[in-house]
Coordinates of C-alpha atoms in Angstrom, one line a residue:
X22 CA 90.6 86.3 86.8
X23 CA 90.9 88.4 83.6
X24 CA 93.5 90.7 82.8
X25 CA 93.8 93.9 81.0
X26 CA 96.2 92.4 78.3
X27 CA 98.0 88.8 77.2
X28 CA 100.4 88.0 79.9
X29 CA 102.6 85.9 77.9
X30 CA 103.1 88.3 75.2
X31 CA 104.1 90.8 77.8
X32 CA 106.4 88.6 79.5
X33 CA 107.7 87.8 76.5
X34 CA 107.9 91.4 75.1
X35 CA 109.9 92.5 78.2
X36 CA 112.0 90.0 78.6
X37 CA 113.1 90.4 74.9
X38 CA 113.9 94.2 75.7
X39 CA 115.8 93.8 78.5
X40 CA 118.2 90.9 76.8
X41 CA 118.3 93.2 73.8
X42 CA 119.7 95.7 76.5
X43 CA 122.3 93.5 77.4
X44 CA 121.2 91.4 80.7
X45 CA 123.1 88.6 79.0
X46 CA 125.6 88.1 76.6
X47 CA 126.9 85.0 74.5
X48 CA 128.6 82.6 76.3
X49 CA 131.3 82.9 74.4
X50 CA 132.0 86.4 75.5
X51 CA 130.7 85.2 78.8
X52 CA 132.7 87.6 81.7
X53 CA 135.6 85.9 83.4
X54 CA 135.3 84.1 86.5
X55 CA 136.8 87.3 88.9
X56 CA 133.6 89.1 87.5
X57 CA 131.1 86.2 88.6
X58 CA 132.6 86.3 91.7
X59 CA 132.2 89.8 92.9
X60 CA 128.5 90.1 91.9
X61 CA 128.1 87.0 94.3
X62 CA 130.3 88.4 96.8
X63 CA 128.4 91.5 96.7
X64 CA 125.3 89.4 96.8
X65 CA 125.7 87.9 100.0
X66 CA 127.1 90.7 101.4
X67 CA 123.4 92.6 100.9
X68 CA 121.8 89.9 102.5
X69 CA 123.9 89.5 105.4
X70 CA 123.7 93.5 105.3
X71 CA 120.0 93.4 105.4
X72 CA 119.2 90.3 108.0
X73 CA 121.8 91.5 110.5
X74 CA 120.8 95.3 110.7
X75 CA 118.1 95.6 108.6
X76 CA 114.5 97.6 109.4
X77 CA 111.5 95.7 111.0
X78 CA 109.1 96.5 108.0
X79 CA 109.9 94.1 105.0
X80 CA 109.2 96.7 102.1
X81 CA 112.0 98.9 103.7
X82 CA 114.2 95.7 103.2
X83 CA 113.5 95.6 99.8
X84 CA 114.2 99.0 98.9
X85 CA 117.8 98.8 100.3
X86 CA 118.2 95.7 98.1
X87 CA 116.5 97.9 95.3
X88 CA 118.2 100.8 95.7
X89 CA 121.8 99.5 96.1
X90 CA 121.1 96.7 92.9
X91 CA 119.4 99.8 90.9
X92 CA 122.8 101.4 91.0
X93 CA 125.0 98.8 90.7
X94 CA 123.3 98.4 87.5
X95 CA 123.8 101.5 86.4
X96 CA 127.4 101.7 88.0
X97 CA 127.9 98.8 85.2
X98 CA 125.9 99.3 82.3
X99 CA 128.4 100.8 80.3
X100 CA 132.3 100.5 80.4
X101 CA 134.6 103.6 79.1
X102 CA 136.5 102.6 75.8
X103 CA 140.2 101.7 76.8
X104 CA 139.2 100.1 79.8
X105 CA 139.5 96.7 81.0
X106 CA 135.3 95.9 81.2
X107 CA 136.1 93.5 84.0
X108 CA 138.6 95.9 86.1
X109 CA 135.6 98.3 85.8
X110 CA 132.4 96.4 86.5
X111 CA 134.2 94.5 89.7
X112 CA 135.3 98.3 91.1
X113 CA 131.4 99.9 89.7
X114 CA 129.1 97.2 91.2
X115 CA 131.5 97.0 94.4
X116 CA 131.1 100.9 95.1
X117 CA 127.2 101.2 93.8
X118 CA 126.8 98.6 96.4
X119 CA 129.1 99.6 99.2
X120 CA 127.9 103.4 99.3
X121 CA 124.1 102.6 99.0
X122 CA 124.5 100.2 102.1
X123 CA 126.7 102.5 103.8
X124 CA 123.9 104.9 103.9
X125 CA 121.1 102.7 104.4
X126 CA 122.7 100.7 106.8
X127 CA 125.1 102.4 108.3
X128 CA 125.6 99.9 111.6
X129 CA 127.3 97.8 109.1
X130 CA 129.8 100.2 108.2
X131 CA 133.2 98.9 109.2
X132 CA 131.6 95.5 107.6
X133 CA 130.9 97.3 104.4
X134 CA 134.3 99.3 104.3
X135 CA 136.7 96.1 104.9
X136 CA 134.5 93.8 102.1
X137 CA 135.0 96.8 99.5
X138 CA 138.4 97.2 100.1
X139 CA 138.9 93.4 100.3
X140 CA 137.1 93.3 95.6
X141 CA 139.3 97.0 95.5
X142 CA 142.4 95.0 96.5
X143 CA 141.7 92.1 94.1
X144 CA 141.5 94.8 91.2
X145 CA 144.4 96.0 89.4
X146 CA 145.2 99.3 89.7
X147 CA 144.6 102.2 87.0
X148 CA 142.4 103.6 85.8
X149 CA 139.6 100.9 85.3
X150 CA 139.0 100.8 89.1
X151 CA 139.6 104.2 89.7
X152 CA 137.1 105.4 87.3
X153 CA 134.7 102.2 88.3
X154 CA 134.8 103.5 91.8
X155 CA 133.7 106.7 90.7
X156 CA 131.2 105.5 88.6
X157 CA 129.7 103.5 91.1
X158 CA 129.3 106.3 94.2
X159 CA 127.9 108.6 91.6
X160 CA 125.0 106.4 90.9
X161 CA 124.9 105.1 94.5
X162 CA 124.2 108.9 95.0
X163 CA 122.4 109.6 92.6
X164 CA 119.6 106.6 93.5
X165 CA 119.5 107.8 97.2
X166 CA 118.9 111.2 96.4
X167 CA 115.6 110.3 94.2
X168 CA 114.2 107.8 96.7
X169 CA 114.3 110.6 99.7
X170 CA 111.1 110.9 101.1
X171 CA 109.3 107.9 99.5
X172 CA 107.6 106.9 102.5
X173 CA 109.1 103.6 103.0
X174 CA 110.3 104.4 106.3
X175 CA 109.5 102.0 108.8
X176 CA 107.1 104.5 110.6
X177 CA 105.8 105.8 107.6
X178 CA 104.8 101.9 106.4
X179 CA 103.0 101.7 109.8
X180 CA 101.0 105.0 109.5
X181 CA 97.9 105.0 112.0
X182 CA 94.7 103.6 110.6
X183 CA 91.3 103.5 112.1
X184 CA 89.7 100.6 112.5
X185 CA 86.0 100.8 111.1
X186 CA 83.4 99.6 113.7
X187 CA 82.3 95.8 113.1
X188 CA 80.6 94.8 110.2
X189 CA 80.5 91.6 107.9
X190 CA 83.2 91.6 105.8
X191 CA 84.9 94.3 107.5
X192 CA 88.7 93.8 108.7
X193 CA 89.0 93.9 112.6
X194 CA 92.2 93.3 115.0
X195 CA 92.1 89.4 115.5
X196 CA 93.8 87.5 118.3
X197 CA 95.9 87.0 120.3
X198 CA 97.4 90.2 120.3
X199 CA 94.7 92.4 118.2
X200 CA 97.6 94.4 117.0
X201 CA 96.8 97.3 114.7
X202 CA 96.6 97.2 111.7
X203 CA 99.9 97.2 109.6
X204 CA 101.1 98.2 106.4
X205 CA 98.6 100.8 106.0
X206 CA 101.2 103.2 104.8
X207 CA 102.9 101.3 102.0
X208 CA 99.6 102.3 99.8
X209 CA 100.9 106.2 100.3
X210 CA 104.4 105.7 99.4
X211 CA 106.2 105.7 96.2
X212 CA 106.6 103.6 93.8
X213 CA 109.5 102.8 91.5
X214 CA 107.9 102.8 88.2
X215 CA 104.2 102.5 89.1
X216 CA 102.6 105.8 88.1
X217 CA 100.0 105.1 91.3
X218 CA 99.9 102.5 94.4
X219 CA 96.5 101.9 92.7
X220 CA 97.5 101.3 89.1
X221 CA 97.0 97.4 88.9
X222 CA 94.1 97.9 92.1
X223 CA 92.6 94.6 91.6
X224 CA 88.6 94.0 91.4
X225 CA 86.6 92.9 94.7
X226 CA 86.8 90.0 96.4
X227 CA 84.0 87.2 96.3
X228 CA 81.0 88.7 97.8
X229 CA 79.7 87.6 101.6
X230 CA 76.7 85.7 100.0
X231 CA 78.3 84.2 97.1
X232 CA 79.2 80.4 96.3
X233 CA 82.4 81.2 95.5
X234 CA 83.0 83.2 99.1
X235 CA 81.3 79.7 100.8
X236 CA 83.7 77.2 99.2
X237 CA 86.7 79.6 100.3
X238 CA 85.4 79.1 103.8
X239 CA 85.2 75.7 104.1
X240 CA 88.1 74.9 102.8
X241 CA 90.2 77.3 105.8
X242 CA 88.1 76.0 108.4
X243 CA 88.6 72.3 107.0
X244 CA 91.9 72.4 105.8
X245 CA 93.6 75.6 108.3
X246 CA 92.1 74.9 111.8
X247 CA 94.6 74.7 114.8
X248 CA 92.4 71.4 115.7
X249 CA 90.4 69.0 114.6
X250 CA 91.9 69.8 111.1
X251 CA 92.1 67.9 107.4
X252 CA 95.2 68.9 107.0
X253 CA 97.4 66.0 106.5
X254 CA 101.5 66.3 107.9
X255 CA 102.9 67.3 104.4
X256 CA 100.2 69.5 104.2
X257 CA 101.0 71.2 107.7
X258 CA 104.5 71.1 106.8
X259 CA 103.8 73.5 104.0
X260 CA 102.2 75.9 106.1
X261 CA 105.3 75.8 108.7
X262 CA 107.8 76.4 105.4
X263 CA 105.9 79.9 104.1
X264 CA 105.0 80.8 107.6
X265 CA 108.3 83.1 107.5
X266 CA 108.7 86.4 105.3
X267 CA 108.5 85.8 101.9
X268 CA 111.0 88.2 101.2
X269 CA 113.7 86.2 103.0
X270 CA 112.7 82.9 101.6
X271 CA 113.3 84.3 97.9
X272 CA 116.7 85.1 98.9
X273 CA 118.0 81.8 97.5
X274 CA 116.1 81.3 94.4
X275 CA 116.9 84.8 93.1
X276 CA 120.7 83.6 94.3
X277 CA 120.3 80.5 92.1
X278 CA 119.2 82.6 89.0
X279 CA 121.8 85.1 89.4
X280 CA 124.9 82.2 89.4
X281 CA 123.1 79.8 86.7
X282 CA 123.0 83.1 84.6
X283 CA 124.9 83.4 81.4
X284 CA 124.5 87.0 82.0
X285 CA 127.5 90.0 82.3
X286 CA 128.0 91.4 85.6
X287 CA 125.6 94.2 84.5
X288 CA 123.0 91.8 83.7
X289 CA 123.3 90.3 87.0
X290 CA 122.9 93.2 88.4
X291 CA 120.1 94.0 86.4
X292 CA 118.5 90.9 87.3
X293 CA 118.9 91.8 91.2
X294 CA 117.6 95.5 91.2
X295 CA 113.9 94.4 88.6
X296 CA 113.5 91.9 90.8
X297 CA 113.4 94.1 93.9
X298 CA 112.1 97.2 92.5
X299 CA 109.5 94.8 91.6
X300 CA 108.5 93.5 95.0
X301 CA 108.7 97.0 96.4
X302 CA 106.2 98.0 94.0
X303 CA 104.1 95.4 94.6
X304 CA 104.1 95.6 98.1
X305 CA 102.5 99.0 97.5
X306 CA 99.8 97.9 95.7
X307 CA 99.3 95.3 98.0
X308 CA 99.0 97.3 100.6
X309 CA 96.1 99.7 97.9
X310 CA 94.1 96.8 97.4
X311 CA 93.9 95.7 100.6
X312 CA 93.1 98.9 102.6
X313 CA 90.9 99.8 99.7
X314 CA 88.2 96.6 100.2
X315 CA 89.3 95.7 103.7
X316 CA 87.8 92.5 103.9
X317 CA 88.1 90.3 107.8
X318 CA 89.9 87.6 107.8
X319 CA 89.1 83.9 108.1
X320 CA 89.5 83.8 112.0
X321 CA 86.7 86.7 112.1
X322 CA 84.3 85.3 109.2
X323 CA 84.3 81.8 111.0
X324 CA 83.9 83.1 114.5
X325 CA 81.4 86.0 114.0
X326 CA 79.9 85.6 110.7
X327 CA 77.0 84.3 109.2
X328 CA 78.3 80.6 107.6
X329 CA 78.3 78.1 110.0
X330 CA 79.8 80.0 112.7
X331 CA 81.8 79.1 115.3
X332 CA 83.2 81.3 118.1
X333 CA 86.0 78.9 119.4
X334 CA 87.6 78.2 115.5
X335 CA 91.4 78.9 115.3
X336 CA 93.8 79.0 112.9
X337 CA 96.8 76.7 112.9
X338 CA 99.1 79.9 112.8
X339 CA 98.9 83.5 113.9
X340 CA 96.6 86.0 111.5
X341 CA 99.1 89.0 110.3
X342 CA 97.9 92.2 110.7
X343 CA 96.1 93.5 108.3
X344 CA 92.9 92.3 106.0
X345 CA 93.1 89.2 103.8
X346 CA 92.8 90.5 100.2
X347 CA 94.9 89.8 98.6
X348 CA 97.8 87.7 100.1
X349 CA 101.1 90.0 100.7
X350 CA 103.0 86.5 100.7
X351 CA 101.4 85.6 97.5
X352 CA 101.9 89.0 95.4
X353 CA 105.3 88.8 96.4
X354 CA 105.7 85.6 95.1
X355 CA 103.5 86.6 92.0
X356 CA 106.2 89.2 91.5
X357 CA 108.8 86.8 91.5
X358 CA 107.5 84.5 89.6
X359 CA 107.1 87.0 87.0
X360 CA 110.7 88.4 87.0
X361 CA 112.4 84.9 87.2
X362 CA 110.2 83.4 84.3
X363 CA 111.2 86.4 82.2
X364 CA 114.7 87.2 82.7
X365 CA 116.2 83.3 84.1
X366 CA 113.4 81.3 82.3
X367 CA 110.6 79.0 84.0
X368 CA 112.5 76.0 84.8
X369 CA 116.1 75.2 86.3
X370 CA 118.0 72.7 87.4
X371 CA 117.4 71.1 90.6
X372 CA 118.1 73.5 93.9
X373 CA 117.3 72.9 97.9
X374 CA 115.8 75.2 99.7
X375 CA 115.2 75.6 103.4
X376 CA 113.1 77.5 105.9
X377 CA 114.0 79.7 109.1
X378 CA 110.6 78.6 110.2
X379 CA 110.8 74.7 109.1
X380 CA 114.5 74.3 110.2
X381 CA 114.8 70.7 109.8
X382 CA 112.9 70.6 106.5
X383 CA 114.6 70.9 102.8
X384 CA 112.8 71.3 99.7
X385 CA 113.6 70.8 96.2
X386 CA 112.6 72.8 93.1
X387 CA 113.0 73.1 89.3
X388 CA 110.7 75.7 88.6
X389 CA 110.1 79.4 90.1
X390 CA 105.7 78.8 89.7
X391 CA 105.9 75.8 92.1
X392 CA 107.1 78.6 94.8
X393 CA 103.7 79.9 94.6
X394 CA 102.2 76.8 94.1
X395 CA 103.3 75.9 97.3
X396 CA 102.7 79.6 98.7
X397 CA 98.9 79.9 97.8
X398 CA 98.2 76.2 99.4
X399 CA 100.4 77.2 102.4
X400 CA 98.6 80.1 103.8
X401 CA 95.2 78.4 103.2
X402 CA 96.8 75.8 105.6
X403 CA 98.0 78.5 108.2
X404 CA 94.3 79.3 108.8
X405 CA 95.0 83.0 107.9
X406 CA 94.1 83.5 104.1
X407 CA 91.1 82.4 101.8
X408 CA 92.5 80.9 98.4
X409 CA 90.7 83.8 96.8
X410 CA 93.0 86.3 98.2
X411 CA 96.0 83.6 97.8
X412 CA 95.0 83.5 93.4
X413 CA 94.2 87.3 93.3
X414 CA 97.8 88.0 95.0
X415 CA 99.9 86.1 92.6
X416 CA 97.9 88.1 89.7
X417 CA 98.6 91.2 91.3
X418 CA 102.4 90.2 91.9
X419 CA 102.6 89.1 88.0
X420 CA 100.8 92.2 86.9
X421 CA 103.3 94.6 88.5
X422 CA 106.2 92.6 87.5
X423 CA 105.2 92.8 83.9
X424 CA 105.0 97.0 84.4
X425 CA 108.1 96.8 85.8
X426 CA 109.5 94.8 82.9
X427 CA 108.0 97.0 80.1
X428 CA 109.0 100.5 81.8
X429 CA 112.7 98.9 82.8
X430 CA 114.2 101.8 80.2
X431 CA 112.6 104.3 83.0
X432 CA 115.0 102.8 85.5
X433 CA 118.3 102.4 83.6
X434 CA 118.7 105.6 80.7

């Protein structure tokens, strides 16, 4: 698929920027070990925030990582002269964090109270924490106050849609539920730096009568039928892996990058809040793209449409809710991609990943585009996706990424 400009320059471009803006510093001058440790603390203590009381629609997820990273980064981006930088960043990112959860999550309260007091107590007193605590609730504050309204709600991300009567190529409710559709709102909210949930809309997919649009077909009825399949076991395996949410299966990686990094506590930071205002974003124009072509998914084409059809077919896995083009797991892992290769570099050492949904299963990796390798094969193998959409979403995911790298200033002066 073309794009409107040289990805690699842009990548590169943006990810020169951002170092020059201080995501990382020499290791030499590398902060002390304290510092590491709280923005890992802190780390962990979003995600058990957000998988223990979080919202039901993943893009709300990712705003209360975006929002509470976003001003932790800014909590820490610059230290007061006399001040211990350390003292300061530990007290900053711990308050940007602590506040923004408090008032995103506020089940997890006494949770959030107890771990900041637990970094506060580990801090000397004086003015370096005193001043970092203030720092931090006044960003905390400040990044609430400008996402109020944005229409990533829970409710708002599942705003009605009607359903457009039957017609090929035209998204329909599949089984076994024929839920409505979902995600229809994300494409009305707002974004983070995008200037429009339509900014990076991508082109159409393969037309119905094309060659292209054939192939696609074949291969998810050969390769994602729930029998009678060509699927071999480490094939199916793959499909059970990325069944899950994307967004809690990137939890670890972006964890990796963040420890491995050479990087202050405010590029950490920094690190964590692109990443997620990233994903948010491209959810968003996920959501534009596919509401805007609405194209059925493989279940429907195989059953009721003109190739070869066959009522009984069924996929391996459930079909989500909502049309095929492009993949939501694979512009999220586009995304990713995009902001790992840039900011941690495309390769790392060796790191295990497992899966809530392939529990007894553990993968290794050394680089952040064999994630969506793996993602773009897996949901061909679900049954649920054509690779079309699968390709298209990791260009979308990438495209947004790079936005969100050039227009980072927007976010942080």
């Amino acid at each position: 698929m073309s794009l409107p400009r040289s990805r690699t320059a842009l990548v590169t471009l943006g990810s020169a920027a951002l170092l020059a803006g201080a995501v990382a510093v020499p290791a030499a001058t590398a902060e002390p070990a304290a510092e590491k440790d709280t923005v890992l603390g802190w780390y962990d203590i979003t995600a058990e925030t957000v998988a223990a009381a979080g919202a039901p629609t993943q893009v709300t997820n990712s705003r209360s990582w975006a929002i509470s990273w976003l001003a932790a980064a800014r909590a820490t981006r610059t230290v007061p002269t006399g001040l211990d930088r350390g003292d300061y960043r530990d007290a900053a990112l711990a308050s940007a964090v602590h506040d923004a959860l408090t008032a995103l999550v506020p089940a997890r309260k006494d949770q959030l109270d107890a771990a900041l007091q637990d970094t506060l107590a580990a801090v000397p007193d004086g003015a370096a924490e005193d001043r970092g605590v203030v720092a931090g609730a006044r960003e905390a504050t400040a990044v609430l106050k400008s996402r109020e309204g944005d229409g990533l709600d829970p409710e708002s991300v599942n705003a009605p849609y009607t359903v457009k009567p039957a017609a090929p190529g035209i998204w329909q409710p599949t089984l076994p539920a024929y839920a409505p559709a979902a995600q229809y709102g994300n494409r009305q909210a707002k974004p983070f730096l995008l200037k429009s949930p339509d900014q990076y809309r991508l082109g159409p997919p393969p037309a119905l009568d094309s060659e292209a649009y054939a192939k696609d077909l074949a291969e998810v009825r050969a390769y994602g039928a729930k029998e009678d399949s060509r699927r071999s076991a480490g094939q199916t395996e793959t499909a059970q892996f990325w069944l899950g949410s994307s967004f809690t299966l990137y939890t670890e990686p972006l964890r990796v990058a963040v420890a491995r990094s050479d990087a202050s506590a405010a590029g950490k930071a920094r690190l964590v809040a692109l990443f997620h205002v990233s994903s948010v974003d491209t959810q968003i124009a996920t959501s534009d793209t596919k509401y805007a072509y609405e194209r059925w998914r493989p279940i429907t084409a195989i059953r009721a449409g003109a190739i070869d059809q066959d009522p009984e077919w069924t996929p391996l896995h459930d079909t989500p809710a909502h049309p095929d083009y492009p993949s939501g797991h694979n512009t999220y892992s586009g995304s990713a991609e995009g902001i790992l290769n840039a900011l941690a570099g495309p390769r790392t050492e060796p790191f295990e990943l497992t899966s809530p949904s392939a529990p007894d299963v553990t993968r290794t990796y050394t680089t952040w585009k064999k994630l969506s390798d793996e993602n773009v094969d897996a949901r061909i193998f679900s049954g649920i996706h054509t690779r079309a959409a699968d390709e298209a979403g990791i260009d979308l995911g990438k495209d947004v990424a790079e936005h969100t790298l050039r227009n980072s200033g927007r976010l942080f002066d």
